Amino acid sequence: ARRLLLNANYTYTNSKLKVGAGDTIIFADGTQFAAQDFFRDGSPLTGQSDHLVNFQIGLDNTDRVSQQTILVNYSSERVTNRGPAGTPQQPDIVEKPGLRLDFVAREEFKIRGKGVEIKFEVRNILGTRYQEFQTAGERRIDINTYDVGTSFSLGAGIRF
């Protein structure tokens, strides 16, 4: 029997640093610095997207291994690294993950009485690029930006 699978979730997070005038940073050698020299009050936490969306739709066979699934993921921009300290402090380095579309399929067959499973995957179908950058006013400086490409994978396993 075949069944339709639907999964979805959305997460909203609003995370910010709180840096006050009296806050200090203590380095390993004991030297102290004003936290405001390294962090900006109200900056988002590193690695935290404000918006995360995951959606999955697929078909599944309850009698044997047979699955076909489409996965859609979206992440809004997130800070990956704090901008280098200095006067003035440089802007944070931001990643733009964007939208990603994947397809995964698994099928099991019998060959001479043995279970053979074939798995096929297509990842990043839309060809979403990896983008890390800094912005200063209207200017954007790419730090680490490249084409990830679409990947295809085919695998097989056998049970004895």
Coordinates of N, CA and C in Angstrom, one line a residue:
A1 N 0.8 -1.2 0.0 CA 0.0 0.0 0.0 C 0.9 1.2 0.0
R2 N 0.5 2.2 -0.8 CA 1.3 3.5 -0.9 C 0.6 4.5 0.0
R3 N 1.4 5.4 0.6 CA 0.9 6.5 1.3 C 1.6 7.8 1.0
L4 N 1.0 8.8 1.2 CA 1.5 10.2 1.0 C 2.1 10.7 2.3
L5 N 3.3 11.2 2.2 CA 4.0 11.7 3.4 C 4.1 13.2 3.2
L6 N 3.7 14.0 4.2 CA 3.9 15.4 4.3 C 4.4 15.8 5.6
N7 N 5.5 16.6 5.6 CA 6.1 17.1 6.8 C 6.5 18.6 6.5
A8 N 6.3 19.4 7.5 CA 6.6 20.8 7.3 C 6.9 21.4 8.7
N9 N 7.9 22.4 8.7 CA 8.1 23.1 9.9 C 8.6 24.5 9.6
Y10 N 8.3 25.4 10.4 CA 8.8 26.8 10.3 C 9.3 27.2 11.7
T11 N 10.5 27.8 11.7 CA 11.0 28.3 13.0 C 11.4 29.8 12.8
Y12 N 11.0 30.6 13.7 CA 11.4 32.0 13.7 C 12.2 32.3 15.0
T13 N 13.3 32.8 14.9 CA 14.2 33.1 16.0 C 14.7 34.6 15.9
N14 N 14.6 35.3 16.9 CA 15.1 36.7 17.0 C 16.1 36.8 18.1
S15 N 17.4 36.5 17.8 CA 18.4 36.5 18.8 C 19.3 37.7 18.6
K16 N 19.7 38.3 19.7 CA 20.6 39.5 19.7 C 21.5 39.5 20.8
L17 N 22.7 40.1 20.6 CA 23.7 40.3 21.6 C 23.3 41.5 22.5
K18 N 23.5 41.4 23.8 CA 23.3 42.6 24.6 C 24.7 42.9 25.2
V19 N 25.2 44.1 24.8 CA 26.5 44.5 25.2 C 26.4 45.9 25.9
G20 N 26.7 45.9 27.1 CA 26.6 47.2 27.9 C 27.9 47.9 28.0
A21 N 27.9 49.1 28.5 CA 29.1 50.0 28.6 C 30.1 49.4 29.5
G22 N 29.7 48.7 30.6 CA 30.6 48.2 31.6 C 31.0 46.8 31.3
D23 N 30.6 46.1 30.2 CA 30.9 44.7 29.9 C 32.3 44.7 29.5
T24 N 33.1 43.6 29.9 CA 34.5 43.4 29.5 C 34.7 42.0 29.0
I25 N 35.8 41.9 28.3 CA 36.2 40.6 27.7 C 37.6 40.4 28.4
I26 N 37.8 39.2 28.9 CA 39.1 38.8 29.5 C 39.7 37.8 28.7
F27 N 40.9 38.1 28.1 CA 41.7 37.1 27.3 C 42.3 36.1 28.2
A28 N 42.9 35.1 27.6 CA 43.5 34.0 28.3 C 44.7 34.5 29.2
D29 N 45.4 35.5 28.7 CA 46.5 36.1 29.4 C 46.1 37.0 30.5
G30 N 44.8 37.2 30.7 CA 44.3 38.1 31.8 C 44.1 39.5 31.4
T31 N 44.4 39.9 30.2 CA 44.2 41.3 29.8 C 42.7 41.5 29.5
Q32 N 42.2 42.7 29.9 CA 40.8 43.0 29.7 C 40.6 44.1 28.7
F33 N 39.5 44.0 28.0 CA 39.1 45.0 27.0 C 37.6 45.2 27.1
A34 N 37.2 46.4 26.7 CA 35.8 46.7 26.7 C 35.1 45.8 25.6
A35 N 34.0 45.2 26.0 CA 33.3 44.3 25.1 C 32.8 45.0 23.9
Q36 N 32.5 46.3 24.0 CA 32.0 47.1 22.9 C 33.1 47.3 21.8
D37 N 34.4 47.0 22.1 CA 35.4 47.1 21.1 C 35.3 45.9 20.2
F38 N 34.6 44.8 20.6 CA 34.6 43.6 19.8 C 33.2 43.2 19.3
F39 N 32.2 43.6 20.1 CA 30.8 43.3 19.8 C 29.9 44.5 19.7
R40 N 28.9 44.5 18.8 CA 27.9 45.6 18.7 C 26.6 45.1 19.4
D41 N 26.1 46.0 20.3 CA 24.9 45.7 20.9 C 23.8 45.6 19.9
G42 N 23.0 44.5 20.0 CA 21.9 44.3 19.1 C 22.3 43.4 17.9
S43 N 23.5 43.0 17.7 CA 23.9 42.2 16.6 C 23.3 40.8 16.8
P44 N 23.0 40.1 15.7 CA 22.4 38.7 15.8 C 23.5 37.8 16.3
L45 N 23.1 36.7 16.9 CA 24.1 35.6 17.3 C 24.6 35.0 16.0
T46 N 25.8 34.5 16.0 CA 26.4 33.8 14.9 C 25.8 32.5 14.6
G47 N 25.6 32.2 13.3 CA 25.0 30.9 12.9 C 23.5 30.8 13.0
Q48 N 22.8 31.9 13.5 CA 21.4 31.8 13.7 C 20.6 32.6 12.6
S49 N 19.9 31.9 11.8 CA 19.0 32.5 10.8 C 17.7 32.9 11.5
D50 N 17.1 34.0 11.1 CA 15.8 34.4 11.7 C 14.7 33.4 11.2
H51 N 14.8 33.0 10.0 CA 13.7 32.1 9.4 C 14.3 30.8 8.9
L52 N 13.7 29.7 9.3 CA 14.0 28.4 8.8 C 12.7 27.7 8.4
V53 N 12.7 27.2 7.2 CA 11.6 26.5 6.6 C 12.0 25.1 6.1
N54 N 11.4 24.1 6.5 CA 11.6 22.7 5.9 C 10.3 22.2 5.5
F55 N 10.3 21.6 4.3 CA 9.0 21.0 3.7 C 9.4 19.7 3.0
Q56 N 8.7 18.7 3.3 CA 9.0 17.4 2.7 C 7.7 16.8 2.2
I57 N 7.7 16.3 0.9 CA 6.5 15.6 0.4 C 7.1 14.3 -0.3
G58 N 6.4 13.2 -0.1 CA 6.9 12.0 -0.7 C 5.8 10.9 -0.7
L59 N 6.2 9.8 -1.4 CA 5.4 8.6 -1.4 C 6.2 7.5 -0.8
D60 N 5.5 6.6 0.0 CA 6.1 5.6 0.7 C 5.3 4.3 0.5
N61 N 5.9 3.2 0.4 CA 5.2 1.9 0.3 C 5.3 1.2 1.6
T62 N 4.2 0.9 2.2 CA 4.3 0.2 3.5 C 4.6 -1.3 3.5
D63 N 4.6 -1.9 2.3 CA 4.8 -3.3 2.2 C 6.3 -3.6 1.9
R64 N 7.0 -2.7 1.3 CA 8.4 -2.9 1.0 C 9.1 -1.6 0.9
V65 N 10.4 -1.6 0.8 CA 11.2 -0.4 0.7 C 11.0 0.3 -0.7
S66 N 10.2 1.3 -0.7 CA 10.0 2.1 -1.9 C 9.6 3.5 -1.5
Q67 N 10.5 4.4 -1.6 CA 10.3 5.8 -1.2 C 10.8 6.8 -2.2
Q68 N 10.0 7.8 -2.5 CA 10.4 8.9 -3.3 C 10.0 10.2 -2.6
T69 N 11.0 11.1 -2.3 CA 10.8 12.2 -1.5 C 11.4 13.5 -2.1
I70 N 10.7 14.6 -2.0 CA 11.1 15.9 -2.4 C 11.3 16.7 -1.1
L71 N 12.5 17.3 -1.0 CA 12.8 18.1 0.2 C 13.1 19.5 -0.2
V72 N 12.4 20.5 0.5 CA 12.6 21.9 0.3 C 13.1 22.5 1.6
N73 N 14.2 23.2 1.5 CA 14.7 23.9 2.7 C 15.0 25.3 2.4
Y74 N 14.7 26.2 3.4 CA 15.0 27.6 3.2 C 15.6 28.1 4.5
S75 N 16.7 28.9 4.4 CA 17.3 29.6 5.6 C 17.5 31.0 5.2
S76 N 17.1 32.0 6.1 CA 17.4 33.4 5.8 C 18.9 33.6 6.1
E77 N 19.3 34.8 5.8 CA 20.7 35.2 6.1 C 21.1 35.0 7.5
R78 N 22.4 34.7 7.8 CA 22.9 34.5 9.1 C 24.3 35.0 9.2
V79 N 24.7 35.5 10.3 CA 26.1 35.9 10.6 C 27.0 34.6 10.8
T80 N 28.1 34.5 10.0 CA 29.0 33.4 10.3 C 30.2 33.7 11.1
N81 N 30.6 35.0 11.0 CA 31.8 35.5 11.7 C 31.6 36.9 12.1
R82 N 32.1 37.3 13.2 CA 32.1 38.8 13.6 C 33.1 39.5 12.7
G83 N 32.8 40.7 12.3 CA 33.7 41.5 11.5 C 35.0 41.7 12.3
P84 N 36.1 41.8 11.7 CA 37.4 42.0 12.4 C 37.4 43.2 13.2
A85 N 38.0 43.2 14.4 CA 38.0 44.3 15.3 C 38.9 45.4 14.7
G86 N 38.7 46.6 15.2 CA 39.5 47.7 14.7 C 38.7 49.0 14.8
T87 N 39.2 50.1 14.4 CA 38.5 51.3 14.5 C 38.4 51.9 13.1
P88 N 37.3 52.0 12.4 CA 36.0 51.4 13.0 C 36.0 49.9 12.8
Q89 N 35.1 49.3 13.6 CA 34.9 47.8 13.5 C 34.3 47.5 12.2
Q90 N 34.8 46.4 11.5 CA 34.3 46.0 10.2 C 33.0 45.3 10.3
P91 N 32.2 45.3 9.3 CA 30.9 44.6 9.3 C 31.0 43.1 9.5
D92 N 30.0 42.5 10.1 CA 30.0 41.0 10.2 C 30.0 40.4 8.9
I93 N 30.5 39.1 8.8 CA 30.5 38.3 7.6 C 29.2 37.5 7.7
V94 N 28.4 37.6 6.6 CA 27.1 37.1 6.5 C 27.0 36.0 5.5
E95 N 26.3 34.9 5.8 CA 26.0 33.8 4.8 C 24.6 33.9 4.3
K96 N 24.4 33.7 3.1 CA 23.0 33.7 2.5 C 22.7 32.3 2.0
P97 N 22.2 31.4 2.9 CA 21.9 30.0 2.4 C 20.8 29.9 1.4
G98 N 19.8 30.7 1.5 CA 18.7 30.6 0.5 C 17.9 29.4 0.4
L99 N 17.4 29.1 -0.8 CA 16.5 27.9 -1.0 C 17.2 26.7 -1.6
R100 N 16.9 25.6 -1.1 CA 17.5 24.3 -1.6 C 16.4 23.3 -1.8
L101 N 16.6 22.6 -3.0 CA 15.6 21.6 -3.4 C 16.4 20.3 -3.6
D102 N 15.9 19.2 -3.0 CA 16.6 17.9 -3.2 C 15.5 16.8 -3.5
F103 N 16.0 15.7 -4.1 CA 15.1 14.6 -4.4 C 15.8 13.3 -4.0
V104 N 15.2 12.4 -3.2 CA 15.8 11.2 -2.8 C 14.8 10.0 -3.1
A105 N 15.3 8.9 -3.6 CA 14.5 7.8 -3.9 C 15.2 6.5 -3.4
R106 N 14.4 5.6 -2.9 CA 14.9 4.3 -2.5 C 14.0 3.2 -3.0
E107 N 14.5 2.1 -3.5 CA 13.7 1.0 -4.0 C 14.4 -0.3 -3.6
E108 N 13.7 -1.3 -3.2 CA 14.2 -2.6 -2.9 C 13.7 -3.6 -3.9
F109 N 14.5 -4.5 -4.4 CA 14.2 -5.5 -5.4 C 14.7 -6.8 -4.9
K110 N 14.1 -7.9 -5.4 CA 14.6 -9.2 -5.1 C 15.4 -9.8 -6.3
I111 N 16.6 -10.2 -6.1 CA 17.4 -10.8 -7.1 C 18.0 -12.1 -6.5
R112 N 17.5 -13.2 -7.1 CA 17.9 -14.5 -6.6 C 17.6 -14.7 -5.1
G113 N 16.5 -14.1 -4.7 CA 16.1 -14.3 -3.3 C 16.8 -13.3 -2.4
K114 N 17.6 -12.5 -2.8 CA 18.4 -11.5 -2.0 C 17.7 -10.2 -2.1
G115 N 17.6 -9.4 -1.0 CA 17.1 -8.0 -1.1 C 18.2 -7.1 -1.6
V116 N 18.0 -6.4 -2.7 CA 18.9 -5.4 -3.2 C 18.2 -4.0 -3.1
E117 N 18.9 -3.1 -2.5 CA 18.3 -1.8 -2.3 C 19.1 -0.8 -3.2
I118 N 18.4 0.0 -4.0 CA 19.0 1.0 -4.8 C 18.6 2.4 -4.2
K119 N 19.5 3.3 -4.1 CA 19.2 4.6 -3.6 C 19.8 5.7 -4.6
F120 N 18.9 6.6 -4.9 CA 19.3 7.7 -5.9 C 19.0 9.0 -5.2
E121 N 19.9 9.9 -5.3 CA 19.8 11.3 -4.8 C 20.2 12.3 -5.8
V122 N 19.4 13.4 -5.8 CA 19.8 14.6 -6.5 C 19.7 15.7 -5.5
R123 N 20.9 16.4 -5.2 CA 20.9 17.4 -4.2 C 21.2 18.8 -4.9
N124 N 20.6 19.8 -4.3 CA 20.8 21.2 -4.8 C 20.3 21.3 -6.2
I125 N 19.1 20.9 -6.5 CA 18.6 20.9 -7.9 C 18.6 22.3 -8.5
L126 N 18.3 23.3 -7.6 CA 18.2 24.7 -8.1 C 19.6 25.3 -8.3
G127 N 20.6 24.6 -7.9 CA 22.0 25.2 -8.0 C 22.3 26.4 -7.2
T128 N 21.7 26.4 -6.0 CA 21.9 27.5 -5.0 C 23.4 27.7 -4.7
R129 N 23.9 28.9 -4.9 CA 25.3 29.2 -4.6 C 25.6 29.3 -3.1
Y130 N 26.8 29.1 -2.7 CA 27.3 29.4 -1.4 C 27.7 30.8 -1.4
Q131 N 27.2 31.6 -0.5 CA 27.6 33.1 -0.5 C 27.9 33.5 1.0
E132 N 29.1 34.0 1.1 CA 29.5 34.7 2.4 C 30.0 36.1 2.0
F133 N 29.6 37.1 2.7 CA 30.0 38.5 2.2 C 29.8 39.4 3.4
Q134 N 30.4 40.6 3.2 CA 30.3 41.8 4.1 C 29.6 42.9 3.3
T135 N 28.8 43.7 4.0 CA 28.2 44.8 3.4 C 28.6 46.1 4.1
A136 N 28.9 47.1 3.4 CA 29.2 48.4 3.9 C 28.4 49.4 3.1
G137 N 27.3 49.9 3.7 CA 26.4 50.8 3.0 C 25.7 50.0 1.9
E138 N 25.9 50.5 0.7 CA 25.4 49.9 -0.6 C 26.3 48.9 -1.2
R139 N 27.6 48.8 -0.6 CA 28.6 48.0 -1.2 C 28.6 46.6 -0.6
R140 N 28.8 45.6 -1.4 CA 28.9 44.2 -1.0 C 30.3 43.7 -1.4
I141 N 31.0 43.0 -0.4 CA 32.3 42.5 -0.7 C 32.1 41.0 -0.4
D142 N 32.3 40.2 -1.5 CA 32.2 38.7 -1.4 C 33.5 38.2 -0.7
I143 N 33.3 37.4 0.3 CA 34.4 36.8 1.1 C 34.7 35.4 0.6
N144 N 33.6 34.6 0.5 CA 33.7 33.2 0.2 C 32.4 32.8 -0.6
T145 N 32.4 33.0 -1.9 CA 31.2 32.8 -2.7 C 31.6 31.9 -3.9
Y146 N 30.8 30.8 -4.1 CA 31.2 29.9 -5.1 C 29.9 29.1 -5.5
D147 N 30.0 28.5 -6.7 CA 28.9 27.6 -7.1 C 29.1 26.2 -6.5
V148 N 28.1 25.7 -5.8 CA 28.1 24.4 -5.2 C 27.8 23.3 -6.2
G149 N 26.9 23.7 -7.1 CA 26.5 22.8 -8.2 C 25.4 21.8 -7.7
T150 N 25.0 21.0 -8.6 CA 24.0 19.9 -8.3 C 24.7 18.6 -8.2
S151 N 24.5 17.8 -7.2 CA 25.2 16.5 -7.1 C 24.2 15.4 -7.3
F152 N 24.7 14.3 -7.9 CA 23.9 13.1 -8.2 C 24.6 12.0 -7.5
S153 N 23.8 11.1 -6.9 CA 24.4 10.0 -6.2 C 23.6 8.7 -6.4
L154 N 24.2 7.6 -6.7 CA 23.5 6.4 -6.9 C 24.3 5.3 -6.1
G155 N 23.5 4.6 -5.3 CA 24.2 3.6 -4.5 C 23.3 2.3 -4.5
A156 N 24.0 1.2 -4.1 CA 23.3 -0.1 -4.0 C 23.8 -0.9 -2.8
G157 N 22.9 -1.6 -2.2 CA 23.3 -2.5 -1.1 C 22.5 -3.8 -1.3
I158 N 23.1 -4.9 -0.8 CA 22.5 -6.2 -0.8 C 22.5 -6.8 0.5
R159 N 21.4 -7.5 0.9 CA 21.3 -8.2 2.2 C 21.5 -9.7 1.9
F160 N 22.4 -10.3 2.6 CA 22.7 -11.8 2.5 C 21.9 -12.5 3.5

